[in-house]
Coordinates of C-alpha atoms in Angstrom, one line a residue:
X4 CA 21.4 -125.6 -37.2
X5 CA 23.5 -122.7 -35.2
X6 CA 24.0 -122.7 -31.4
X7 CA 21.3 -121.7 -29.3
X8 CA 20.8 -118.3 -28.3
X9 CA 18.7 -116.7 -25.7
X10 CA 16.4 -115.6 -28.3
X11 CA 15.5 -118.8 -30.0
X12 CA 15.0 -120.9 -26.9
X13 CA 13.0 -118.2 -24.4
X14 CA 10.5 -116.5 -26.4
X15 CA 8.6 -113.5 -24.9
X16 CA 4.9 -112.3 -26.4
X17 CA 2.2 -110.3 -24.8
X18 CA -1.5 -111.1 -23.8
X19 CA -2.5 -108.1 -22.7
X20 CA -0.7 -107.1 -19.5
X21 CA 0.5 -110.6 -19.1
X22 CA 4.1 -111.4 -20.4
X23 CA 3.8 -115.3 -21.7
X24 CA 7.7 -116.3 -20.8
X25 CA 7.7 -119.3 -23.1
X26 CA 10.7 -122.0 -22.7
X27 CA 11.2 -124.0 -26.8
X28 CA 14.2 -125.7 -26.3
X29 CA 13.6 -129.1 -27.6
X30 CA 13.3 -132.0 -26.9
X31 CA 12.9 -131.5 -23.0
X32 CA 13.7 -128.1 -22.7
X33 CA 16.5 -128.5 -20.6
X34 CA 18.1 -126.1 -18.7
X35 CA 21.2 -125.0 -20.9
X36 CA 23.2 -122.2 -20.6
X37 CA 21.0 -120.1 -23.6
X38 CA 18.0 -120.9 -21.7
X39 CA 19.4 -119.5 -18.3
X40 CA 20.2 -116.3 -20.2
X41 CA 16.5 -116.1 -21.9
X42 CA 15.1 -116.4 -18.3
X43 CA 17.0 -114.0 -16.8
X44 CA 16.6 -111.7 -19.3
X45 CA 12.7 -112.2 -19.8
X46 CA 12.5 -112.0 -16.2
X47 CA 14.4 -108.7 -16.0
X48 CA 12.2 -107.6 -19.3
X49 CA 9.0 -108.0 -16.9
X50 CA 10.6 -106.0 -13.9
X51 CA 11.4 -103.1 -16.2
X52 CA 8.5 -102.6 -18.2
X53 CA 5.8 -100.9 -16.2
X54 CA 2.8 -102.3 -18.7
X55 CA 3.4 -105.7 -17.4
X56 CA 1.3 -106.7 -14.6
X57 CA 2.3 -110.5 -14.3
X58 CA 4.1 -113.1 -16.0
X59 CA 2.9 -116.2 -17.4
X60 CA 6.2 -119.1 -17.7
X61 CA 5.9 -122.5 -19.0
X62 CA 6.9 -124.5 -21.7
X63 CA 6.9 -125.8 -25.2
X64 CA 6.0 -129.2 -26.5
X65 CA 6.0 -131.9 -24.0
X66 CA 7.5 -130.8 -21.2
X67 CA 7.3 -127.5 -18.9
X68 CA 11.4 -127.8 -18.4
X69 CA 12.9 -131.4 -17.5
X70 CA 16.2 -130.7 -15.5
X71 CA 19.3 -129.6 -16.8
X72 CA 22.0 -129.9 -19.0
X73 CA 23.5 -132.6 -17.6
X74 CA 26.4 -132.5 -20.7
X75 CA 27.7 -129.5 -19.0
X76 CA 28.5 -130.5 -16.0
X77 CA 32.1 -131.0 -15.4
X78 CA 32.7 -128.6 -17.5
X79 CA 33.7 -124.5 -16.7
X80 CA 30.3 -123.1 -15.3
X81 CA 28.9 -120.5 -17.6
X82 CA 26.5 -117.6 -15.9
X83 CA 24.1 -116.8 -15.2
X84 CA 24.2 -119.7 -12.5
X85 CA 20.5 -121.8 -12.0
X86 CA 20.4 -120.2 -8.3
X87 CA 20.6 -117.3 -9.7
X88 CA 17.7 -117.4 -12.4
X89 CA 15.5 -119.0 -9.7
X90 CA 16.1 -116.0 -7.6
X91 CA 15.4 -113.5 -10.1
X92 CA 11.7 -115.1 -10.4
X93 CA 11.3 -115.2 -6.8
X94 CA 12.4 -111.7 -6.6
X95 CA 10.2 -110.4 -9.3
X96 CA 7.7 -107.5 -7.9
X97 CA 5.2 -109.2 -10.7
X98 CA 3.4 -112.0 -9.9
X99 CA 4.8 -115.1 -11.9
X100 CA 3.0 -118.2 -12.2
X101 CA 4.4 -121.4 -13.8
X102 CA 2.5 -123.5 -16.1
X103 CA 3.3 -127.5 -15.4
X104 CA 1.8 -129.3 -18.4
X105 CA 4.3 -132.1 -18.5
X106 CA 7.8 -133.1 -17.1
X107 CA 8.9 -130.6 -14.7
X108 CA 12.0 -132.1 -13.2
X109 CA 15.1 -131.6 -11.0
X110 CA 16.1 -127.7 -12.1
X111 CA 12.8 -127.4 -14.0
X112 CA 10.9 -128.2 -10.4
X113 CA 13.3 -125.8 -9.0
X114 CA 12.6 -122.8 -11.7
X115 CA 8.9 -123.9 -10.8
X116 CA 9.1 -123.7 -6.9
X117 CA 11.1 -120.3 -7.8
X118 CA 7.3 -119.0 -9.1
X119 CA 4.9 -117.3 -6.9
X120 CA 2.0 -119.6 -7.9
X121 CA 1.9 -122.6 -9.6
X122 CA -0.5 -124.5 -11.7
X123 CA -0.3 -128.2 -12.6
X124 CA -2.4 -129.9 -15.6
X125 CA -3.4 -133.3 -14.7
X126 CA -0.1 -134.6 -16.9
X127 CA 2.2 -132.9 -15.1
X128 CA 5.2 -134.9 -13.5
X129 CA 6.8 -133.4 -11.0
X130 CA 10.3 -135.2 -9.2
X131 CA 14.0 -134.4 -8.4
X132 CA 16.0 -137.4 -10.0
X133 CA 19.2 -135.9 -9.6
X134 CA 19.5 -137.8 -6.7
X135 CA 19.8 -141.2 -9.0
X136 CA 23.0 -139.2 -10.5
X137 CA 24.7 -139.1 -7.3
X138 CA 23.7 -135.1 -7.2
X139 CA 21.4 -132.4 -4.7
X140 CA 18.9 -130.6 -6.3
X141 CA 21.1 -127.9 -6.0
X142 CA 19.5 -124.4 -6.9
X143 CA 16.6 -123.9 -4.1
X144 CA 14.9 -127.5 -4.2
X145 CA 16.0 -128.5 -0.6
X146 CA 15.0 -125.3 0.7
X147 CA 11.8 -124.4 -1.2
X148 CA 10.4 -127.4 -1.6
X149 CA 9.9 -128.4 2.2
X150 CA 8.9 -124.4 2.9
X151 CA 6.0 -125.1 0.5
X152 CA 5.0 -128.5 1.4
X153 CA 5.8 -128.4 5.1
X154 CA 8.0 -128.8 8.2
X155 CA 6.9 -132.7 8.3
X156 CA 8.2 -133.5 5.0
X157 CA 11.4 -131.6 5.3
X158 CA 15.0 -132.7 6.3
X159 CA 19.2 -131.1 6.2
X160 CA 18.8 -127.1 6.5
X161 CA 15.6 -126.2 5.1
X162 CA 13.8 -126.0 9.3
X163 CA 16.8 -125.4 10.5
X164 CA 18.6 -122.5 9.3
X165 CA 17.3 -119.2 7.6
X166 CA 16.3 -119.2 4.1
X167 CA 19.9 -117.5 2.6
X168 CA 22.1 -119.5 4.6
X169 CA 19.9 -123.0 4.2
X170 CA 20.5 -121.8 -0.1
X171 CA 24.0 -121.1 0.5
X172 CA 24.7 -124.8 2.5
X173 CA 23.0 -126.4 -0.3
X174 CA 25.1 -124.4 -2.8
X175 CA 28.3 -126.0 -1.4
X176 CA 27.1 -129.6 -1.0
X177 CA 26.0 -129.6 -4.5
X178 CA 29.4 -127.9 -5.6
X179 CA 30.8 -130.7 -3.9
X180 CA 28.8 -133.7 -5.5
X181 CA 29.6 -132.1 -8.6
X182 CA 33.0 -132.4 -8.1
X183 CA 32.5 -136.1 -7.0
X184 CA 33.7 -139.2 -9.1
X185 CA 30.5 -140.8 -8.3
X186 CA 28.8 -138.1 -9.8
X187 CA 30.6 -138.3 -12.8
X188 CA 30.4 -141.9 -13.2
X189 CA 26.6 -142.1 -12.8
X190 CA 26.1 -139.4 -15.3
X191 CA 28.3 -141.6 -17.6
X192 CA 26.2 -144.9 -17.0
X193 CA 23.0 -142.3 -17.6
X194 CA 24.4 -141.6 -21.3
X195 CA 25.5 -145.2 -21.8
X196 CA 22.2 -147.0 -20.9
X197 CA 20.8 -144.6 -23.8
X198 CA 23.8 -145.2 -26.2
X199 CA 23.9 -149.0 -26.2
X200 CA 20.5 -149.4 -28.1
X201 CA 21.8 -147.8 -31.1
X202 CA 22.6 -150.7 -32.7
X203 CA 23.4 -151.0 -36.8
X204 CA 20.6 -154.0 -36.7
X205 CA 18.0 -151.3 -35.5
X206 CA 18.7 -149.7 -38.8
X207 CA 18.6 -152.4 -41.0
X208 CA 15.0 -154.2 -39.9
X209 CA 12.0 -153.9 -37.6
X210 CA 11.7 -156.4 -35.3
X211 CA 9.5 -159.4 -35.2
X212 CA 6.2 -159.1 -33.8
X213 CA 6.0 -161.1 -30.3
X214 CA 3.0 -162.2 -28.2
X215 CA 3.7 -165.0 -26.3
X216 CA 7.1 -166.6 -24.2
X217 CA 8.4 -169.8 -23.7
X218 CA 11.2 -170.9 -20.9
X219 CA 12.5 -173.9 -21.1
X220 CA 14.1 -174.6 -17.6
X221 CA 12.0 -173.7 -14.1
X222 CA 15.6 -173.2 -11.5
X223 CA 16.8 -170.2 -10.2
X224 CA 17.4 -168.5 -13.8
X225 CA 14.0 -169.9 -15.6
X226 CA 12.3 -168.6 -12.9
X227 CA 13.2 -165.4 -12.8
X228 CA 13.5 -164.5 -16.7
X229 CA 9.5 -166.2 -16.6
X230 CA 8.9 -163.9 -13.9
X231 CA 10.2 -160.9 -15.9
X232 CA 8.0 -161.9 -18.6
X233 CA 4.7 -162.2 -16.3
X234 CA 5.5 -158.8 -15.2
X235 CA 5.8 -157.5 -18.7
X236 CA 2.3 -158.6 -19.3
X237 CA 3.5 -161.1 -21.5
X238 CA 2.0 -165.4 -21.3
X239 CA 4.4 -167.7 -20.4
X240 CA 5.0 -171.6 -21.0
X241 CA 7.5 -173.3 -19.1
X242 CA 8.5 -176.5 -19.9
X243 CA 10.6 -179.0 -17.5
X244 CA 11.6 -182.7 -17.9
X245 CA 8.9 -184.1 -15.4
X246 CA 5.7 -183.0 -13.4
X247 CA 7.5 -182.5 -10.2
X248 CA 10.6 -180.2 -11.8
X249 CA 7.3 -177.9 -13.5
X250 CA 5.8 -178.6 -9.9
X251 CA 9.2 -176.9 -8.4
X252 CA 9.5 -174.6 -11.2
X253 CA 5.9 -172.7 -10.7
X254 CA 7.1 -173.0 -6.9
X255 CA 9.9 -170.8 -7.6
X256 CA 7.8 -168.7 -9.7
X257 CA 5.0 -168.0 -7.5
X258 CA 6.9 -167.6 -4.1
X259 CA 8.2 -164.0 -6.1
X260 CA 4.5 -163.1 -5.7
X261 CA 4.0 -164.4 -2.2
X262 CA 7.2 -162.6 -1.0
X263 CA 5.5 -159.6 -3.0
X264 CA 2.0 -160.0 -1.0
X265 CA 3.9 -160.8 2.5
X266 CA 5.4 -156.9 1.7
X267 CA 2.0 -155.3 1.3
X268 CA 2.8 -154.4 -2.6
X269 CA 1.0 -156.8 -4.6
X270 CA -3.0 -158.1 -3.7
X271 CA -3.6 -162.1 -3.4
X272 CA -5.7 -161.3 -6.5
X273 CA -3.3 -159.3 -8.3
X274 CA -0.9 -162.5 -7.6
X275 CA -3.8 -164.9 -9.0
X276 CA -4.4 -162.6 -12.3
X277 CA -0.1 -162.7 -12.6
X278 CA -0.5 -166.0 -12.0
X279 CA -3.2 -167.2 -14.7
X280 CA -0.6 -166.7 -17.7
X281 CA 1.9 -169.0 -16.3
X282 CA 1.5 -172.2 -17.7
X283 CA 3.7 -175.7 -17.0
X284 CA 4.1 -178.1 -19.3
X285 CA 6.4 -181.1 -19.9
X286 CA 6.1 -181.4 -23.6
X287 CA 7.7 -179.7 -26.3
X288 CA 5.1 -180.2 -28.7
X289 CA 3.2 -177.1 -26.2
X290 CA 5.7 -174.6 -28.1
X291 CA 4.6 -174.9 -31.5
X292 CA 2.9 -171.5 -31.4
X293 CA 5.1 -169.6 -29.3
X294 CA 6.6 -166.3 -31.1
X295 CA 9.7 -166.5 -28.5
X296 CA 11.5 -169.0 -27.1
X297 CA 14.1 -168.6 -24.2
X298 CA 16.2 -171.5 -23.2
X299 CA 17.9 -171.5 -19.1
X300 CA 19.0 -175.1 -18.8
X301 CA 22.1 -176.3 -17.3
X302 CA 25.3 -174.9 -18.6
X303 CA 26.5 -177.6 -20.5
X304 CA 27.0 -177.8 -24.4
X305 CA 25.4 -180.7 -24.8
X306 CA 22.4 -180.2 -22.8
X307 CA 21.5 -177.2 -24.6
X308 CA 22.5 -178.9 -28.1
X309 CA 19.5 -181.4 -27.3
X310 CA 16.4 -178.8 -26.0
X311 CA 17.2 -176.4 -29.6
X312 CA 17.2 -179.8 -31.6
X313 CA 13.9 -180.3 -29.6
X314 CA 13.0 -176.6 -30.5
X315 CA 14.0 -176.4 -34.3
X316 CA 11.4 -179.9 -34.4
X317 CA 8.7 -177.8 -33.2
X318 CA 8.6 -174.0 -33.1
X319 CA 7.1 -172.4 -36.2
X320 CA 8.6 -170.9 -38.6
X321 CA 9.8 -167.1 -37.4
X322 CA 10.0 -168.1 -34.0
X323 CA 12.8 -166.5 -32.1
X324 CA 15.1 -169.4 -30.1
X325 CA 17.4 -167.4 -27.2
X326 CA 19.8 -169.3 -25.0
X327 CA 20.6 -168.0 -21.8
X328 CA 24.4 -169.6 -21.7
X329 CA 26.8 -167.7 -19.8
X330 CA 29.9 -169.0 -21.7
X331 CA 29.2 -171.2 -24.2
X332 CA 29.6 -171.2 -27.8
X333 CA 25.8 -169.7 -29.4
X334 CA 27.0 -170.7 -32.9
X335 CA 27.7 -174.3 -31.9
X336 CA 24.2 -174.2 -30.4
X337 CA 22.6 -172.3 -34.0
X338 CA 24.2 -175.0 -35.5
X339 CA 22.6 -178.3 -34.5
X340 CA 19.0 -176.4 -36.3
X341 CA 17.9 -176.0 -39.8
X342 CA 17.4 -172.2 -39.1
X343 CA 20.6 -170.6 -37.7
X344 CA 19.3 -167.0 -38.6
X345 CA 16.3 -167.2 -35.6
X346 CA 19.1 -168.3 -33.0
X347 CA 20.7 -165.3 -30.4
X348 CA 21.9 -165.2 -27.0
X349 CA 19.8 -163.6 -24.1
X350 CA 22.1 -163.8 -21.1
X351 CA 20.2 -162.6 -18.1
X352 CA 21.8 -162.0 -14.5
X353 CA 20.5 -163.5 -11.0
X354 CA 17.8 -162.8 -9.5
X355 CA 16.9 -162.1 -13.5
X356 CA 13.5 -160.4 -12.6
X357 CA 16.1 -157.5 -10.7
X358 CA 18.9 -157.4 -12.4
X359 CA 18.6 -154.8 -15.4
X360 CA 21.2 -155.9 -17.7
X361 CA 20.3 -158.2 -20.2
X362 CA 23.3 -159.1 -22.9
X363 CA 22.2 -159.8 -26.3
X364 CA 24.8 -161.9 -27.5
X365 CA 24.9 -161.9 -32.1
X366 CA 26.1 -165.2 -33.8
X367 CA 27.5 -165.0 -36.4
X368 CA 24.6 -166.3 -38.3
X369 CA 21.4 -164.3 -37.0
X370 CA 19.5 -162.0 -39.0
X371 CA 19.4 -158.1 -38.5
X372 CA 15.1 -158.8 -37.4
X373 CA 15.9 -161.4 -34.7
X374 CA 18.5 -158.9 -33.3
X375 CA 16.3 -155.8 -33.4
X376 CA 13.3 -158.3 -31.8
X377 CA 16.2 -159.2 -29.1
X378 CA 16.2 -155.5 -28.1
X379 CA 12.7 -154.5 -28.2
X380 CA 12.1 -157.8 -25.6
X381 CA 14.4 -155.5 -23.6
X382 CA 12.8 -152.5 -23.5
X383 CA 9.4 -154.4 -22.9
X384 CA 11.0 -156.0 -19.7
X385 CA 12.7 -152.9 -18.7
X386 CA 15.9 -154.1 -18.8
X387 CA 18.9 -151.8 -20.2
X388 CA 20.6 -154.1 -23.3
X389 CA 24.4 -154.1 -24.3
X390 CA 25.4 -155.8 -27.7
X391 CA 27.7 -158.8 -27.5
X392 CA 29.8 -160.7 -29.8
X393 CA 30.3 -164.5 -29.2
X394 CA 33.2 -165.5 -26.7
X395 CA 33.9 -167.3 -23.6
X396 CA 32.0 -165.4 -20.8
X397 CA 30.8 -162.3 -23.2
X398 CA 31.4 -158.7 -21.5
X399 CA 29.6 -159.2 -17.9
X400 CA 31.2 -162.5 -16.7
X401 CA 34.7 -161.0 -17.6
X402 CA 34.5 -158.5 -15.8
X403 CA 33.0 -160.6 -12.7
X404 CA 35.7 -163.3 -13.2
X405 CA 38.5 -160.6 -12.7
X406 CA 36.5 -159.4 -9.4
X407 CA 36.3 -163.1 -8.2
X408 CA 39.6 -164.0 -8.7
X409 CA 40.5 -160.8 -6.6
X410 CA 38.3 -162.3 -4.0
X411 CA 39.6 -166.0 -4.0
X412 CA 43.0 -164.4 -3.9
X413 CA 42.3 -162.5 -1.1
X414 CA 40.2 -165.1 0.8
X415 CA 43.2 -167.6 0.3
X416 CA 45.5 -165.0 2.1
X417 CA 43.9 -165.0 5.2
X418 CA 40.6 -163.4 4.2
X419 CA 37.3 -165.3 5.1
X420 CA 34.6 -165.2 2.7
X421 CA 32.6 -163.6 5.2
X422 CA 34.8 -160.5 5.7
X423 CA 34.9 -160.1 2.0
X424 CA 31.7 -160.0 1.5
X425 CA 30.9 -158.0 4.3
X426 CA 33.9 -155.3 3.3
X427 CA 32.5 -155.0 -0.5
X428 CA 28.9 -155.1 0.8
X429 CA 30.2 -151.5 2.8
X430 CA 31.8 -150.4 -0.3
X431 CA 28.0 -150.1 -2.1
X432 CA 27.4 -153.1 -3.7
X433 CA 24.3 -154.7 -3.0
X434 CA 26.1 -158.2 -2.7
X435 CA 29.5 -159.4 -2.1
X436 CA 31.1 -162.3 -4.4
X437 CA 30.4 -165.4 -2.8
X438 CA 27.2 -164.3 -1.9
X439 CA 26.3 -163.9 -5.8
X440 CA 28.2 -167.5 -6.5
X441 CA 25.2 -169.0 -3.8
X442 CA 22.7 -166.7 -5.6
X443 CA 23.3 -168.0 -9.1
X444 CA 24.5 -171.7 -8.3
X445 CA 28.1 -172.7 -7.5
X446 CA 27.3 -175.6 -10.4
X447 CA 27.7 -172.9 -13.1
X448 CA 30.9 -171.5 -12.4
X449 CA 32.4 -175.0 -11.3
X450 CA 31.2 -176.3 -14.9
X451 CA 33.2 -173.6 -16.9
X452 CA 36.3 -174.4 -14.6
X453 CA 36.2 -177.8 -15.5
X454 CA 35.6 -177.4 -19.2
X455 CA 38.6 -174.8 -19.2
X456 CA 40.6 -177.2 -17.3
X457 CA 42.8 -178.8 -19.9
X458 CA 43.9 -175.2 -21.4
X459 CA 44.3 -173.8 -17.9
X460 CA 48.2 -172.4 -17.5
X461 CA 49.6 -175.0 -14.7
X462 CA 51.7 -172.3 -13.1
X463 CA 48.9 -169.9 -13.2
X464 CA 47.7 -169.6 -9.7
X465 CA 44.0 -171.2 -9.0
X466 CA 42.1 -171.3 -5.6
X467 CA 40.1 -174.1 -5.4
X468 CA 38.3 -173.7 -2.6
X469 CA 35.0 -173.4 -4.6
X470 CA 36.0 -176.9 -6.5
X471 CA 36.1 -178.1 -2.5
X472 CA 33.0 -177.6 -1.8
X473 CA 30.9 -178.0 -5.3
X474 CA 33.0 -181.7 -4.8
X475 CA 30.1 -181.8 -2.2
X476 CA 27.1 -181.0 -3.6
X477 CA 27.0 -177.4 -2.0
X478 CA 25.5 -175.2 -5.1
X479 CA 24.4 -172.3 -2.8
X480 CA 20.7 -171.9 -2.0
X481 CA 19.0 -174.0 -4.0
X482 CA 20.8 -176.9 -1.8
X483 CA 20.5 -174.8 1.3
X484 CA 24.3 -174.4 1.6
X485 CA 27.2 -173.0 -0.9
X486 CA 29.5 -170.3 1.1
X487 CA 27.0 -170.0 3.0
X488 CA 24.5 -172.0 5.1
X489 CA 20.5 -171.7 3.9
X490 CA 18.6 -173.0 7.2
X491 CA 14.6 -173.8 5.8
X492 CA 15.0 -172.5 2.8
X493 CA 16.6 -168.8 4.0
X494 CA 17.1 -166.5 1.1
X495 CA 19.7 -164.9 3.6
X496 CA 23.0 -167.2 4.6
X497 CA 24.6 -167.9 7.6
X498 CA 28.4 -168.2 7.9
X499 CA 29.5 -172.3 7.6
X500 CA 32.4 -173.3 10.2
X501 CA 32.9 -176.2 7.8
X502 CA 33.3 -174.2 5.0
X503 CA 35.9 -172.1 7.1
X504 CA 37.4 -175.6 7.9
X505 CA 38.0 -176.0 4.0
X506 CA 39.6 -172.9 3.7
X507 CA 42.1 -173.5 6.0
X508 CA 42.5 -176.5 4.8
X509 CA 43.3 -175.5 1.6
X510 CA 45.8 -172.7 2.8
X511 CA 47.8 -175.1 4.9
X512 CA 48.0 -177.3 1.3
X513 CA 49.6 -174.6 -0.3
X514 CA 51.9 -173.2 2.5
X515 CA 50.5 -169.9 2.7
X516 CA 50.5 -168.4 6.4
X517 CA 47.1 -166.4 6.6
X518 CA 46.9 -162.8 7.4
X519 CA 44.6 -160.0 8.8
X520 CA 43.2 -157.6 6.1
X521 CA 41.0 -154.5 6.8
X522 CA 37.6 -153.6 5.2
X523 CA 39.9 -150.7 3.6
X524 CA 42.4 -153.6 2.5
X525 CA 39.9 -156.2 0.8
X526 CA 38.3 -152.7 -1.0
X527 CA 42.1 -152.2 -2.5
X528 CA 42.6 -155.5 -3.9
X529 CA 39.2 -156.0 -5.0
X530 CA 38.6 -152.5 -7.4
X531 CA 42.4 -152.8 -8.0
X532 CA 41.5 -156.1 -10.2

């Protein structure tokens, strides 16, 4: 197929005195440079023929127009500009009404509002999601949107300065998000999170049908991968080693939901329904129907070894068994069953019914169905998937080991945990690094330092600050104090003078004289890693 051309992607055709301004540029009709041109020139087709009384705009096949071309951006602006098209409909002497029979989003809403009437089928979606890609709706949506729906739902310019000069300020902050690299890197994560489920195995097989979920493990990570799962619609079995760990399992199941009705957004009997496809159990011999199994134990080879012995004795035959490790070896665990093939890695992140990524983790052994079933479990739990191969941490926890190193590093040199935290929670991110260690369990990471021990490089340097006080049974918030102190059961932590006292100790150990860092300094150090 050619380039697009005005032509092919704005069609014009009369119905009587009406011009139909049709937009066919598929699959969403976005707003590329060939359909700028088409509108303009339709538009200025209408104001020139005298036999046209009105014009009729909307769009082919499933959308009306969906935004724009977000692949041009960043690149050398081609005209006609959005602002102007929009302001060649509003300035048409013809009345022009837009059609909205599906998706009419960010510029589409914005060629829409442009219209002098406009009328919405009951499918039409109407939003400005440019401002997930760190950008303004920046061609008359901040100005014409609260001048149609009001003075109460309006902010910025659009009540306070006149209509040109309100479209001219929102010209120039969107010129200047454009040129933002926050901009360009959410734009990137945008085409990443829809390149990353191409896959080869996607190819190659259909996945396996899937109706019902097992977790094996009811702690922080069981909970919230079975929670995922109850919000997916989806049945759930979890099995524990005794009555009171299912007991504090369902606990830390159904105290999601509580928090949920405590907020207003969920109904005690939308909670009950959630709740009436959990189920506890303490016997494997529950799983032997179960088309998916998912295994969030403790992080220890062993451990895991036993519960897929336990699951290759009774899971049927096409089951899928997923571990949850973090680090370890998934083709040591395929190995200890008879059926290697039905074995892959599901690493979810804490809390795991927040967190969107979920890394599917291939042995070397799995078959092409179990991987495509892997992915399709993502998409049903909303989560956004990235393909790994088998190693030591995978792709996520490399990353976060560099970042934590950063922050031990800095936290030995005169930081306090505290002001790190604080300093990266300022940056953007939602939680600073010892934060996330008390979220997911300072057991985990302590585990993997001890197994790593013997290889570690003796001159290499190593903090062990976090050894200090996993050495005393502090894991984080499931024992009410990590880094931080968990009075009654707080989600939220309070700063620990002991912990503060450890530090120091620690420093004085190893000579180093601590020092005063700014918010600006941790920031440095920590995105430097």
């Amino acid at each position: 197929m050619g380039a697009a051309t005005p032509e092919s992607v704005v069609t014009t055709a009369r119905a009587g005195a009406i011009l139909v301004v049709t937009v066919n540029n598929p699959p969403v009709n976005a707003l590329g440079v060939a359909v700028r041109q088409g509108l303009a020139a339709a538009m200025a087709q209408a104001q020139a023929d005298s036999t046209v009384a009105g014009v009729l705009l909307m769009g082919a096949g499933k959308a009306f127009i969906a935004g724009a071309d977000i692949r041009e951006f960043g690149k050398p602006a081609m005209p006609p500009s959005l602002p102007e098209v929009c302001r060649s409909i509003e300035d048409c002497t013809k009345p022009v009404v837009a059609v909205l029979h599906g998706a009419a989003l960010g510029g589409g809403l914005e060629v829409a509002l442009s219209a002098h009437y406009r009328i919405a089928l009951p499918a039409a979606k109407l939003g400005l999601p440019e401002v997930s890609l760190g950008l303004l709706p920046g061609s008359g949506g901040t100005q014409r949107a609260p001048r149609l729906m009001g003075a109460r739902a309006a902010t910025q310019a659009a009540v306070q300065l006149p209509f040109d000069e309100g479209m001219a300020r929102e010209r120039a902050l969107f010129l200047e998000c454009l040129d933002s690299p926050q901009r360009a890197g959410l734009i990137h994560a945008f085409f990443a999170e829809r390149e990353v489920v191409k896959i080869p195995e996607a190819k190659a097989a259909a996945p396996r049908a899937f109706a019902t979920i097992a977790i094996i493990g009811g702690g922080t990570m069981g909970a919230g991968i079975t929670v995922s799962a109850l919000d997916a619609g989806y049945p759930v079995t979890m099995v524990e080693r005794d009555a009171a760990s299912i007991a504090r399992g369902r606990a830390n199941v159904e105290k999601v939901y509580t928090g949920l009705v405590a907020k207003g957004r969920m109904t005690e009997e939308a909670k009950a329904a959630v709740m009436a496809r959990y189920t506890g159990s303490t016997s494997y011999d529950d799983l032997a129907n179960v088309d998916l199994v998912i295994e969030a134990v403790f992080e220890e080879l062993d451990v895991k070894k036993a519960v897929f012995k336990e699951l290759d004795r009774v899971c049927k035959p096409g089951a899928v068994l997923a571990t949850n490790t973090s680090y370890l070896d998934i083709d040591a665990i395929a190995a200890v069953t008879s059926r290697p093939q039905d074995v892959i890695g599901l690493h979810f992140f804490s809390p795991a019914n927040i967190m969107k990524l979920l890394e599917i983790v291939v042995p070397a052994k799995v078959g092409a169905d179990v991987v495509a079933t892997a992915f399709e479990l993502a998409k049903k739990l909303k989560k956004v998937p990235v393909r790994a191969g088998v190693c030591d941490g995978f792709i996520g926890n490399r990353i976060l080991a560099v970042y934590k190193q950063a922050a031990d590093y800095i936290m030995e040199d005169g930081a306090s945990p505290y002001e790190i935290d604080e300093a990266v929670r300022g940056f953007g991110f939602a939680m600073g690094p010892f934060q996330v260690t008390d979220l997911a369990g300072g057991d985990i990471g302590w585990a993997t330092r001890k197994r790593r021990a013997a290889t570690r490089d003796p001159k290499a340097r190593y903090v062990e600050v976090a050894d200090r006080i996993c050495e005393r049974g502090w894991f984080g918030q499931k024992t009410g104090r990590g880094f931080y102190l968990y009075p009654e059961g707080a989600r939220v932590g309070q700063p620990d003078p002991e912990v503060l006292a450890i530090v120091d100790a620690e420093r004085a150990k190893k000579g180093v004289t601590p020092r005063q860092f700014t918010a600006d300094g941790i920031m440095r150090r920590y995105m430097a890693a």
